[in-house]
CSV table of C-alpha atoms in Angstrom, one decimal:
chain,number,residue,atom,x,y,z
A,1,MET,CA,-13.6,62.3,-25.1
A,2,LYS,CA,-14.8,61.5,-29.2
A,3,ARG,CA,-18.8,60.9,-28.9
A,4,THR,CA,-20.5,59.7,-32.4
A,5,PRO,CA,-23.8,61.9,-33.9
A,6,LEU,CA,-25.9,58.9,-31.9
A,7,TYR,CA,-24.8,60.4,-28.8
A,8,GLU,CA,-28.5,62.8,-27.7
A,9,VAL,CA,-30.6,59.1,-29.2
A,10,HIS,CA,-28.5,57.1,-26.4
A,11,ARG,CA,-29.1,60.0,-23.6
A,12,SER,CA,-33.0,59.8,-24.4
A,13,LEU,CA,-32.6,55.9,-24.2
A,14,TYR,CA,-30.9,56.4,-20.9
A,15,ALA,CA,-27.7,54.7,-22.0
A,16,LYS,CA,-25.2,54.7,-19.5
A,17,PHE,CA,-22.0,55.6,-20.9
A,18,THR,CA,-18.3,54.1,-21.3
A,19,GLU,CA,-15.4,55.4,-22.4
A,20,PHE,CA,-13.5,52.8,-24.9
A,21,GLY,CA,-10.4,54.0,-27.2
A,22,GLY,CA,-10.9,57.6,-26.9
A,23,TRP,CA,-14.5,57.5,-27.4
A,24,GLU,CA,-17.6,58.7,-25.0
A,25,MET,CA,-19.4,55.1,-25.6
A,26,PRO,CA,-23.3,53.4,-23.9
A,27,LEU,CA,-22.3,50.8,-21.7
A,28,GLN,CA,-25.5,49.4,-21.6
A,29,TYR,CA,-29.2,50.6,-21.9
A,30,SER,CA,-30.8,48.4,-20.1
A,31,SER,CA,-28.7,45.2,-18.9
A,32,ILE,CA,-25.8,43.5,-20.4
A,33,VAL,CA,-27.6,40.3,-19.4
A,34,LYS,CA,-30.7,41.0,-21.5
A,35,GLU,CA,-29.0,42.8,-23.9
A,36,HIS,CA,-26.8,39.8,-24.2
A,37,ARG,CA,-30.1,37.7,-24.5
A,38,ALA,CA,-31.6,39.8,-27.2
A,39,VAL,CA,-29.3,39.3,-29.8
A,40,ARG,CA,-29.1,35.2,-28.7
A,41,ASP,CA,-32.8,35.1,-29.7
A,42,ALA,CA,-34.4,38.0,-31.0
A,43,ALA,CA,-32.3,41.4,-32.3
A,44,GLY,CA,-30.1,44.0,-31.2
A,45,LEU,CA,-29.7,46.8,-32.2
A,46,PHE,CA,-25.2,49.1,-32.0
A,47,ASP,CA,-24.3,51.9,-32.6
A,48,LEU,CA,-20.8,51.5,-34.0
A,49,SER,CA,-19.7,54.6,-35.4
A,50,HIS,CA,-16.5,55.1,-33.3
A,51,MET,CA,-14.9,52.0,-36.0
A,52,GLY,CA,-13.0,53.9,-37.9
A,53,GLU,CA,-12.6,53.8,-42.6
A,54,ILE,CA,-9.7,54.3,-44.2
A,55,ASP,CA,-10.4,54.2,-48.6
A,56,ILE,CA,-7.7,53.5,-50.2
A,57,THR,CA,-8.3,54.3,-54.0
A,58,GLY,CA,-7.2,54.6,-57.7
A,59,ASP,CA,-3.8,53.2,-59.2
A,60,GLY,CA,-2.1,51.1,-56.9
A,61,ALA,CA,-4.8,50.7,-54.7
A,62,ASN,CA,-4.6,46.9,-54.9
A,63,GLU,CA,-1.1,46.4,-54.8
A,64,LEU,CA,-1.3,48.5,-51.1
A,65,ALA,CA,-4.0,46.7,-49.7
A,66,GLN,CA,-1.8,43.3,-50.1
A,67,LYS,CA,1.5,44.6,-49.3
A,68,LEU,CA,-0.1,46.2,-45.8
A,69,THR,CA,-2.2,42.9,-44.6
A,70,THR,CA,-1.8,39.1,-44.2
A,71,ASN,CA,-4.9,38.0,-46.0
A,72,ASP,CA,-4.8,37.5,-49.7
A,73,ILE,CA,-6.5,40.6,-51.9
A,74,ARG,CA,-6.8,38.5,-55.0
A,75,ARG,CA,-9.5,36.0,-53.5
A,76,LEU,CA,-11.4,39.2,-52.8
A,77,THR,CA,-14.0,40.1,-55.5
A,78,ASP,CA,-16.1,43.2,-55.7
A,79,GLY,CA,-19.0,43.8,-53.4
A,80,ARG,CA,-17.2,41.6,-51.1
A,81,VAL,CA,-15.5,42.0,-47.5
A,82,GLN,CA,-12.3,40.4,-46.5
A,83,TYR,CA,-11.2,40.0,-42.6
A,84,THR,CA,-7.1,40.3,-42.3
A,85,LEU,CA,-4.6,41.7,-39.9
A,86,LEU,CA,-1.9,44.8,-40.1
A,87,CYS,CA,0.7,43.6,-39.5
A,88,ASN,CA,4.7,45.0,-38.6
A,89,GLU,CA,8.1,44.2,-39.8
A,90,ASN,CA,7.8,41.5,-36.6
A,91,GLY,CA,5.0,39.6,-37.8
A,92,GLY,CA,3.2,42.2,-34.5
A,93,ILE,CA,-0.5,42.8,-35.6
A,94,VAL,CA,-0.6,46.7,-35.7
A,95,ASP,CA,-4.4,45.7,-36.0
A,96,ASP,CA,-6.7,43.2,-37.4
A,97,ILE,CA,-9.5,45.2,-39.5
A,98,LEU,CA,-12.4,44.2,-42.1
A,99,ILE,CA,-11.3,45.5,-46.2
A,100,TYR,CA,-14.4,46.3,-48.3
A,101,ARG,CA,-13.7,45.5,-52.5
A,102,HIS,CA,-16.3,47.6,-54.1
A,103,VAL,CA,-14.2,47.2,-57.9
A,104,ASP,CA,-11.1,46.5,-58.6
A,105,ASN,CA,-8.1,49.8,-57.3
A,106,ASP,CA,-10.9,50.9,-55.2
A,107,TYR,CA,-11.4,49.5,-50.9
A,108,THR,CA,-12.3,51.0,-47.7
A,109,LEU,CA,-10.9,49.2,-44.3
A,110,VAL,CA,-12.5,49.3,-41.4
A,111,VAL,CA,-10.2,50.0,-38.5
A,112,ASN,CA,-11.0,49.7,-34.1
A,113,ALA,CA,-11.5,53.1,-32.9
A,114,ALA,CA,-8.3,53.6,-30.7
A,115,ASN,CA,-6.6,52.4,-33.9
A,116,ILE,CA,-7.7,55.1,-36.8
A,117,GLU,CA,-4.7,57.4,-36.6
A,118,LYS,CA,-2.5,54.8,-36.0
A,119,ASP,CA,-3.3,52.9,-38.5
A,120,PHE,CA,-4.3,56.2,-41.6
A,121,GLU,CA,-0.1,57.1,-40.2
A,122,TRP,CA,1.0,52.9,-40.9
A,123,ILE,CA,-0.5,52.8,-44.6
A,124,LYS,CA,0.1,56.5,-45.4
A,125,HIS,CA,3.7,55.4,-44.2
A,126,HIS,CA,3.8,52.6,-45.8
A,127,ASN,CA,2.3,54.4,-49.1
A,128,ASP,CA,4.5,54.1,-52.2
A,129,THR,CA,2.7,52.8,-54.7
A,130,GLY,CA,0.1,56.0,-55.0
A,131,ALA,CA,-2.8,55.3,-54.3
A,132,GLU,CA,-4.5,57.2,-52.9
A,133,VAL,CA,-5.6,56.9,-49.3
A,134,SER,CA,-8.4,59.1,-46.9
A,135,ASP,CA,-9.9,58.4,-43.5
A,136,VAL,CA,-13.7,59.1,-43.9
A,137,SER,CA,-14.2,57.9,-40.1
A,138,ASP,CA,-15.5,61.3,-39.4
A,139,GLU,CA,-18.6,60.9,-42.1
A,140,THR,CA,-19.0,57.3,-41.6
A,141,VAL,CA,-21.7,55.9,-39.0
A,142,LEU,CA,-21.8,52.6,-38.5
A,143,ILE,CA,-25.5,51.0,-37.1
A,144,ALA,CA,-25.2,47.4,-36.9
A,145,VAL,CA,-28.5,44.7,-35.9
A,146,GLN,CA,-27.1,41.8,-34.7
A,147,GLY,CA,-29.0,38.1,-33.9
A,148,PRO,CA,-32.0,35.5,-35.7
A,149,ARG,CA,-33.8,38.4,-36.2
A,150,SER,CA,-32.3,40.6,-37.5
A,151,MET,CA,-32.8,39.6,-41.2
A,152,ASP,CA,-36.6,39.7,-41.3
A,153,ILE,CA,-35.5,43.0,-40.2
A,154,LEU,CA,-33.0,44.3,-42.6
A,155,PHE,CA,-36.2,43.1,-45.4
A,156,SER,CA,-38.6,45.9,-43.6
A,157,VAL,CA,-36.9,48.4,-44.5
A,158,THR,CA,-35.2,47.4,-48.0
A,159,PRO,CA,-37.3,47.6,-51.5
A,160,ALA,CA,-35.6,44.6,-52.4
A,161,ASP,CA,-35.1,40.6,-52.3
A,162,LEU,CA,-31.3,42.0,-51.8
A,163,ALA,CA,-31.8,40.9,-48.2
A,164,TYR,CA,-32.5,37.6,-48.2
A,165,ASP,CA,-29.9,36.8,-51.1
A,166,ILE,CA,-27.2,38.6,-49.0
A,167,LYS,CA,-24.6,35.9,-48.2
A,168,PRO,CA,-21.7,36.5,-45.3
A,169,PHE,CA,-19.2,38.7,-45.8
A,170,GLN,CA,-20.5,40.1,-48.5
A,171,PHE,CA,-21.8,44.1,-49.7
A,172,TYR,CA,-23.8,45.7,-51.6
A,173,VAL,CA,-25.4,49.7,-51.4
A,174,ASP,CA,-28.7,50.2,-51.4
A,175,GLN,CA,-31.8,52.7,-50.2
A,176,VAL,CA,-32.8,51.9,-46.3
A,177,ALA,CA,-35.3,54.1,-45.0
A,178,GLY,CA,-34.8,56.1,-47.7
A,179,HIS,CA,-31.0,56.7,-46.9
A,180,THR,CA,-28.3,55.6,-49.5
A,181,VAL,CA,-26.8,52.9,-47.7
A,182,ALA,CA,-23.8,50.1,-47.5
A,183,ILE,CA,-25.3,47.3,-46.0
A,184,SER,CA,-23.0,44.6,-45.4
A,185,ARG,CA,-24.0,41.2,-43.5
A,186,THR,CA,-20.4,41.0,-40.7
A,187,GLY,CA,-21.1,41.7,-37.3
A,188,TYR,CA,-19.3,40.4,-33.9
A,189,THR,CA,-21.8,38.4,-32.1
A,190,GLY,CA,-21.7,35.1,-33.3
A,191,GLU,CA,-25.1,35.6,-35.1
A,192,VAL,CA,-26.7,36.6,-37.9
A,193,GLY,CA,-26.5,40.0,-38.8
A,194,PHE,CA,-25.6,42.8,-41.1
A,195,GLU,CA,-24.1,46.3,-40.4
A,196,ILE,CA,-25.1,49.6,-41.8
A,197,TYR,CA,-23.1,52.1,-43.1
A,198,LEU,CA,-23.8,55.9,-44.3
A,199,LYS,CA,-23.4,59.7,-43.8
A,200,PRO,CA,-24.1,60.9,-40.0
A,201,LYS,CA,-27.0,63.0,-41.4
A,202,ASN,CA,-28.5,60.7,-41.3
A,203,ALA,CA,-28.0,59.0,-39.2
A,204,GLU,CA,-31.0,59.6,-36.3
A,205,ASP,CA,-33.6,59.1,-39.3
A,206,LEU,CA,-32.3,55.3,-39.7
A,207,TRP,CA,-31.7,54.7,-36.2
A,208,ASP,CA,-35.3,56.1,-35.3
A,209,THR,CA,-36.6,53.5,-38.2
A,210,LEU,CA,-34.3,50.4,-36.9
A,211,TYR,CA,-35.2,51.1,-32.9
A,212,GLU,CA,-39.1,51.1,-34.0
A,213,ILE,CA,-38.9,48.0,-35.8
A,214,VAL,CA,-36.4,45.9,-33.3
A,215,LYS,CA,-38.3,46.6,-30.6
A,216,GLU,CA,-41.2,44.5,-32.2
A,217,GLU,CA,-39.4,42.0,-33.0
A,218,ASP,CA,-38.7,41.7,-29.5
A,219,GLY,CA,-34.5,42.9,-29.8
A,220,LEU,CA,-33.3,46.2,-27.4
A,221,PRO,CA,-30.6,48.4,-28.1
A,222,VAL,CA,-27.4,47.2,-27.6
A,223,GLY,CA,-24.0,49.2,-25.7
A,224,LEU,CA,-20.5,48.0,-25.9
A,225,GLY,CA,-21.0,45.3,-22.7
A,226,ALA,CA,-23.1,43.1,-24.0
A,227,ARG,CA,-21.1,43.1,-27.5
A,228,ASP,CA,-17.9,42.5,-25.4
A,229,THR,CA,-20.1,39.1,-23.7
A,230,LEU,CA,-21.3,38.7,-27.2
A,231,ARG,CA,-18.1,38.1,-29.0
A,232,LEU,CA,-16.3,36.3,-26.2
A,233,GLU,CA,-18.6,33.6,-26.8
A,234,ALA,CA,-18.3,33.4,-30.6
A,235,GLY,CA,-14.5,32.9,-29.6
A,236,LEU,CA,-13.8,36.8,-31.5
A,237,ARG,CA,-10.3,38.0,-30.3
A,238,LEU,CA,-10.4,42.4,-29.4
A,239,TYR,CA,-7.6,44.0,-30.0
A,240,GLY,CA,-6.1,45.8,-27.4
A,241,MET,CA,-6.5,42.8,-24.7
A,242,ASP,CA,-6.6,39.8,-26.6
A,243,MET,CA,-3.8,41.0,-29.5
A,244,ASP,CA,-1.0,44.0,-29.6
A,245,GLU,CA,2.4,44.8,-31.9
A,246,ASN,CA,4.1,42.0,-29.7
A,247,THR,CA,1.7,39.2,-31.3
A,248,THR,CA,1.4,37.4,-34.5
A,249,PRO,CA,-1.3,36.2,-36.2
A,250,TYR,CA,-0.2,32.2,-35.2
A,251,GLU,CA,0.2,33.6,-31.4
A,252,ALA,CA,-3.0,35.0,-31.2
A,253,GLY,CA,-4.9,31.7,-33.4
A,254,LEU,CA,-5.4,34.0,-36.3
A,255,GLY,CA,-3.2,32.1,-38.6
A,256,ARG,CA,-6.2,30.9,-40.9
A,257,PHE,CA,-5.9,34.5,-42.5
A,258,VAL,CA,-2.1,34.9,-43.3
A,259,LYS,CA,-1.5,33.2,-46.9
A,260,LEU,CA,2.0,33.0,-47.2
A,261,ASP,CA,1.8,32.5,-51.0
A,262,THR,CA,0.7,36.1,-51.9
A,263,ASP,CA,2.4,38.3,-52.9
A,264,ASP,CA,4.7,40.0,-50.3
A,265,PHE,CA,3.1,41.1,-47.1
A,266,ILE,CA,5.1,43.7,-44.3
A,267,GLY,CA,5.7,40.8,-41.6
A,268,LYS,CA,6.0,37.8,-44.0
A,269,GLU,CA,9.3,37.4,-43.5
A,270,VAL,CA,8.8,37.0,-39.9
A,271,LEU,CA,5.3,35.0,-40.2
A,272,LEU,CA,6.6,33.0,-43.3
A,273,ALA,CA,9.4,31.3,-40.2
A,274,GLN,CA,7.0,31.3,-37.8
A,275,LYS,CA,4.8,28.9,-39.7
A,276,GLU,CA,8.2,26.6,-40.6
A,277,THR,CA,9.6,26.5,-37.7
A,278,GLY,CA,6.0,26.4,-35.2
A,279,GLU,CA,8.2,28.2,-33.2
A,280,LEU,CA,5.7,30.2,-30.8
A,281,LYS,CA,6.7,32.9,-27.7
A,282,LYS,CA,3.1,32.6,-26.4
A,283,LYS,CA,-0.6,30.8,-27.8
A,284,LEU,CA,-3.9,32.1,-27.0
A,285,VAL,CA,-6.1,29.9,-25.8
A,286,GLY,CA,-9.5,29.6,-24.8
A,287,PHE,CA,-10.6,29.2,-20.8
A,288,GLN,CA,-13.7,28.1,-18.9
A,289,MET,CA,-13.8,28.4,-14.8
A,290,LEU,CA,-14.2,25.2,-12.7
A,291,ASP,CA,-15.4,27.4,-9.9
A,292,ARG,CA,-18.0,30.5,-9.6
A,293,VAL,CA,-15.1,33.2,-9.6
A,294,VAL,CA,-15.2,35.4,-12.4
A,295,ALA,CA,-11.4,35.9,-14.1
A,296,ARG,CA,-10.7,39.3,-15.1
A,297,PRO,CA,-8.7,40.8,-18.2
A,298,GLY,CA,-4.5,41.3,-16.2
A,299,TYR,CA,-5.0,38.0,-14.1
A,300,THR,CA,-1.7,35.7,-13.6
A,301,VAL,CA,-2.0,32.1,-15.2
A,302,TYR,CA,-0.4,29.4,-13.9
A,303,GLN,CA,0.0,25.9,-14.1
A,304,ASN,CA,1.9,23.7,-11.0
A,305,ASP,CA,2.5,26.9,-9.3
A,306,GLU,CA,4.5,28.4,-12.2
A,307,VAL,CA,3.3,31.2,-14.0
A,308,ILE,CA,2.6,30.8,-17.4
A,309,GLY,CA,0.5,33.9,-18.8
A,310,ILE,CA,-1.6,36.3,-18.4
A,311,VAL,CA,-6.0,36.1,-19.1
A,312,THR,CA,-6.3,38.8,-22.0
A,313,SER,CA,-10.4,38.9,-21.5
A,314,GLY,CA,-12.5,37.8,-19.3
A,315,ALA,CA,-16.0,37.1,-18.1
A,316,PRO,CA,-19.4,35.2,-17.0
A,317,SER,CA,-20.9,34.2,-20.3
A,318,PRO,CA,-25.1,34.8,-20.2
A,319,SER,CA,-25.7,32.1,-22.9
A,320,LEU,CA,-23.4,29.0,-21.1
A,321,ASN,CA,-24.1,30.3,-17.5
A,322,CYS,CA,-20.2,29.9,-16.5
A,323,ASN,CA,-17.2,32.2,-16.8
A,324,ILE,CA,-14.8,32.4,-19.9
A,325,GLY,CA,-12.0,33.9,-21.4
A,326,PHE,CA,-9.0,33.7,-23.0
A,327,ALA,CA,-5.4,33.6,-22.2
A,328,SER,CA,-2.1,33.6,-23.5
A,329,ILE,CA,0.5,30.7,-21.5
A,330,THR,CA,3.2,29.4,-22.7
A,331,PRO,CA,2.4,27.5,-25.8
A,332,ASN,CA,2.0,23.4,-25.4
A,333,SER,CA,0.9,23.6,-21.5
A,334,GLY,CA,-1.5,20.9,-21.9
A,335,ASN,CA,-5.5,21.3,-20.4
A,336,ASN,CA,-5.6,22.4,-16.6
A,337,ILE,CA,-4.7,26.3,-15.3
A,338,GLU,CA,-5.1,27.8,-13.0
A,339,ILE,CA,-5.8,31.4,-12.1
A,340,ASP,CA,-5.2,34.0,-9.3
A,341,ILE,CA,-8.0,35.7,-8.5
A,342,ARG,CA,-7.8,38.3,-5.5
A,343,GLY,CA,-4.5,36.3,-4.9
A,344,LYS,CA,-5.8,32.6,-4.1
A,345,GLN,CA,-6.0,29.9,-7.1
A,346,TYR,CA,-8.4,28.8,-9.2
A,347,PRO,CA,-8.4,26.3,-11.2
A,348,ALA,CA,-9.8,26.3,-15.5
A,349,LYS,CA,-10.2,24.3,-18.2
A,350,ILE,CA,-8.7,25.5,-21.5
A,351,VAL,CA,-11.3,24.7,-24.2
A,352,LYS,CA,-12.2,24.7,-27.4
A,353,VAL,CA,-13.4,28.5,-29.0
A,354,PRO,CA,-15.9,29.3,-30.5
A,355,PHE,CA,-17.1,28.9,-26.9
A,356,ILE,CA,-21.1,28.6,-28.0
B,1,MET,CA,-37.5,55.1,-1.7
B,2,ILE,CA,-34.4,54.8,0.8
B,3,PRO,CA,-35.6,52.7,4.1
B,4,GLU,CA,-35.2,55.1,7.0
B,5,ASN,CA,-34.7,52.4,9.1
B,6,LEU,CA,-31.0,51.8,8.0
B,7,ARG,CA,-27.3,52.8,8.2
B,8,TYR,CA,-25.4,53.7,5.0
B,9,ASN,CA,-22.1,54.2,4.6
B,10,GLU,CA,-20.3,55.6,2.0
B,11,SER,CA,-19.2,53.1,0.1
B,12,HIS,CA,-23.2,52.1,-1.0
B,13,GLU,CA,-23.7,48.9,2.0
B,14,TRP,CA,-26.5,49.0,4.5
B,15,VAL,CA,-26.6,48.3,8.2
B,16,ARG,CA,-29.9,46.7,10.1
B,17,GLN,CA,-29.4,46.8,13.6
B,18,GLU,CA,-31.3,44.2,15.9
B,19,GLU,CA,-29.8,45.2,20.1
B,20,ASP,CA,-25.8,43.7,19.1
B,21,ILE,CA,-27.0,42.0,15.8
B,22,ALA,CA,-26.0,44.2,12.2
B,23,THR,CA,-27.4,42.3,9.1
B,24,ILE,CA,-25.8,44.0,6.3
B,25,GLY,CA,-26.2,44.0,2.8
B,26,ILE,CA,-25.9,46.7,-0.3
B,27,THR,CA,-28.2,49.6,-1.6
B,28,ASP,CA,-31.3,49.7,-4.3
B,29,TYR,CA,-28.5,52.3,-5.7
B,30,ALA,CA,-25.2,50.0,-5.6
B,31,GLN,CA,-27.9,46.7,-7.2
B,32,SER,CA,-28.8,49.3,-9.9
B,33,GLU,CA,-24.9,51.1,-10.4
B,34,ILE,CA,-24.0,47.0,-10.3
B,35,GLN,CA,-26.9,45.1,-12.4
B,36,ASP,CA,-26.3,41.7,-14.0
B,37,ILE,CA,-24.3,40.0,-9.9
B,38,VAL,CA,-23.4,37.0,-10.9
B,39,PHE,CA,-21.0,35.6,-8.0
B,40,VAL,CA,-20.9,37.1,-3.8
B,41,GLU,CA,-17.3,36.6,-2.5
B,42,LEU,CA,-18.1,36.1,1.4
B,43,PRO,CA,-16.4,35.5,4.6
B,44,ASP,CA,-17.0,32.2,6.7
B,45,VAL,CA,-18.6,32.4,10.0
B,46,GLY,CA,-16.4,33.5,12.6
B,47,THR,CA,-14.3,35.9,10.5
B,48,GLN,CA,-14.0,38.9,12.1
B,49,ILE,CA,-14.9,42.4,9.8
B,50,THR,CA,-13.5,46.2,10.0
B,51,GLN,CA,-15.4,48.8,9.9
B,52,GLU,CA,-14.2,50.4,6.0
B,53,THR,CA,-12.5,47.6,6.0
B,54,GLU,CA,-12.9,45.3,3.3
B,55,PHE,CA,-14.9,41.8,3.4
B,56,GLY,CA,-15.9,40.8,0.2
B,57,VAL,CA,-16.5,41.5,-3.5
B,58,ILE,CA,-19.1,41.2,-5.9
B,59,GLU,CA,-19.0,40.0,-9.5
B,60,SER,CA,-20.8,41.8,-11.3
B,61,VAL,CA,-20.8,40.7,-15.8
B,62,LYS,CA,-19.2,43.5,-15.9
B,63,ALA,CA,-16.4,43.8,-13.5
B,64,ALA,CA,-15.4,42.6,-9.5
B,65,PHE,CA,-16.4,44.9,-6.3
B,66,ASP,CA,-14.8,44.8,-3.0
B,67,LEU,CA,-17.6,45.4,-0.1
B,68,TYR,CA,-16.4,47.4,2.8
B,69,ALA,CA,-17.6,47.1,6.2
B,70,PRO,CA,-20.2,50.1,7.3
B,71,VAL,CA,-19.6,48.3,11.6
B,72,SER,CA,-16.7,45.8,12.6
B,73,GLY,CA,-18.0,42.7,14.4
B,74,GLU,CA,-17.8,38.7,14.1
B,75,VAL,CA,-19.7,36.7,11.1
B,76,ILE,CA,-22.0,35.5,12.6
B,77,GLU,CA,-24.1,34.2,10.0
B,78,VAL,CA,-24.0,34.7,6.1
B,79,ASN,CA,-26.6,35.1,3.3
B,80,GLU,CA,-26.1,31.3,1.8
B,81,SER,CA,-28.3,31.4,-0.2
B,82,LEU,CA,-26.8,34.2,-2.4
B,83,LEU,CA,-24.2,31.2,-3.6
B,84,ASP,CA,-26.7,29.6,-6.3
B,85,ALA,CA,-28.6,32.8,-6.2
B,86,PRO,CA,-26.9,36.6,-6.4
B,87,GLU,CA,-29.9,37.4,-8.6
B,88,GLN,CA,-31.2,37.8,-5.1
B,89,VAL,CA,-29.2,41.3,-4.7
B,90,ASN,CA,-30.6,42.5,-7.7
B,91,GLU,CA,-33.9,41.6,-7.3
B,92,SER,CA,-34.7,42.2,-3.1
B,93,PRO,CA,-31.3,44.4,-1.9
B,94,TYR,CA,-32.7,45.4,1.1
B,95,ASP,CA,-34.2,41.4,2.0
B,96,ASP,CA,-33.7,38.6,0.3
B,97,GLY,CA,-30.7,40.2,-0.5
B,98,TRP,CA,-28.7,40.2,2.1
B,99,PHE,CA,-25.2,39.3,3.3
B,100,LEU,CA,-24.1,38.6,6.0
B,101,LYS,CA,-25.8,39.2,10.1
B,102,ILE,CA,-22.6,40.2,12.8
B,103,LYS,CA,-22.3,40.6,16.4
B,104,MET,CA,-20.9,43.9,16.5
B,105,THR,CA,-18.0,44.9,18.6
B,106,ASP,CA,-19.1,48.2,19.4
B,107,THR,CA,-23.0,49.5,18.4
B,108,ASN,CA,-21.5,53.1,18.7
B,109,GLU,CA,-20.0,52.6,15.1
B,110,LEU,CA,-23.7,53.0,14.1
B,111,ASP,CA,-23.6,56.8,14.9
B,112,GLU,CA,-20.8,57.3,12.5
B,113,LEU,CA,-23.1,56.2,9.6
B,114,LEU,CA,-24.8,57.8,7.3
B,115,ASP,CA,-28.9,58.0,7.7
B,116,ALA,CA,-31.7,58.2,5.2
B,117,ASP,CA,-31.5,61.4,4.8
B,118,GLY,CA,-28.0,61.3,4.1
B,119,TYR,CA,-27.0,58.8,2.3
B,120,GLN,CA,-29.3,60.3,-0.2
B,121,ALA,CA,-27.7,63.9,-0.5
B,122,HIS,CA,-24.5,61.6,-0.8
B,123,ILE,CA,-26.1,60.1,-4.0
B,124,GLU,CA,-27.0,62.9,-5.2
B,125,ALA,CA,-24.1,64.3,-4.7
B,126,GLU,CA,-21.9,61.3,-6.5
B,127,HIS,CA,-24.4,62.0,-9.0
B,128,ALA,CA,-23.6,65.7,-9.3
């Protein structure tokens, strides 16, 4: 298993570890519920260095970036970030990513940990524009601070007023605690927050600086356990669970990130047809259990004793005090479903996402 | 740390014996590993449970865990307060967080269980 440059720091904080996408990552430091609440009420500090970074630069980068992604690259200006999808020729999702535009013909793609090699090969394979493509994942550490106090925390470590000016999905390069970093107002928790990209050699120093401030603000270091419940409550999909290469953006409920009036991109024809006919094989929906039982990924979804789908994500919601999840089911199934839990069907209702 | 007056099985349930009545719960070590318990599914009064077979489920935020009977017998009482307050298992695993009282079919089954020292050694072996 791969380890991030902050592995020893996590050990010194008594983290419990888990395998995720080939990485040995902190699952929790104290308790998933405590860490979850810290992010909702104060702040949480995350090591997300398992995420991958792929640069696309030089002549042809604009063209290649559009060819690979479903969102409209023309709407992305310098210093901004866009959530977008890599799709295959069938419209299936290869990965969901963030794309950062530094300047014209200069992009960084932030990809899921389990997909780094797949995406890198995919991008190189489809590179016919002459752009330079490089995997800089091993040279990049990603530390996130998320929660209502996170902007105050950022303000206390940056010299400029920039911290308060930074808008959602903007980023800039600056000094933080003496290190040159890229600061991005992005996250995966449904809270205000920022993410910092930097070189591995500075990782421990920056983590320690942020850790002290986060603690003073009643925050906690947060592992992947709470990251999962936070993103679920916020209605954010997880690649490999809620979508995969056999799921189109429309089937994943991500249609708003597909812009069909752009130049051609891989998968566009299929997605155009799916949009026109409105015929989906399945549809991702949010559900809430009516009982106290917890629906977990892989459980079967029924309606009137007929199988209509499968649970893709499911957990107790620490904020709502009920059990929630995503299920991929037959479209237009109505609002009442049953989920098979240990051989017995329990009722659930389809609800709007985000859950909070 | 590990109560001397209880017996344990390798799947981290404890038993407190009072004549032929056994009270069953999970150990402090088990609750600290499972953490954040949100739901406990237990059998009804009158159910027969059998040593080393599943009798219930614990749900934490992260996952579901099966419970295994340390001894066989008939369920005579269930800790109903866990329905509304499953966190008692985390807070008080040996007292308020108990699961079941059963009338044992064979108290000799207790001899097959670990004592406190044996259980301590078992935890250390699992961790090694």
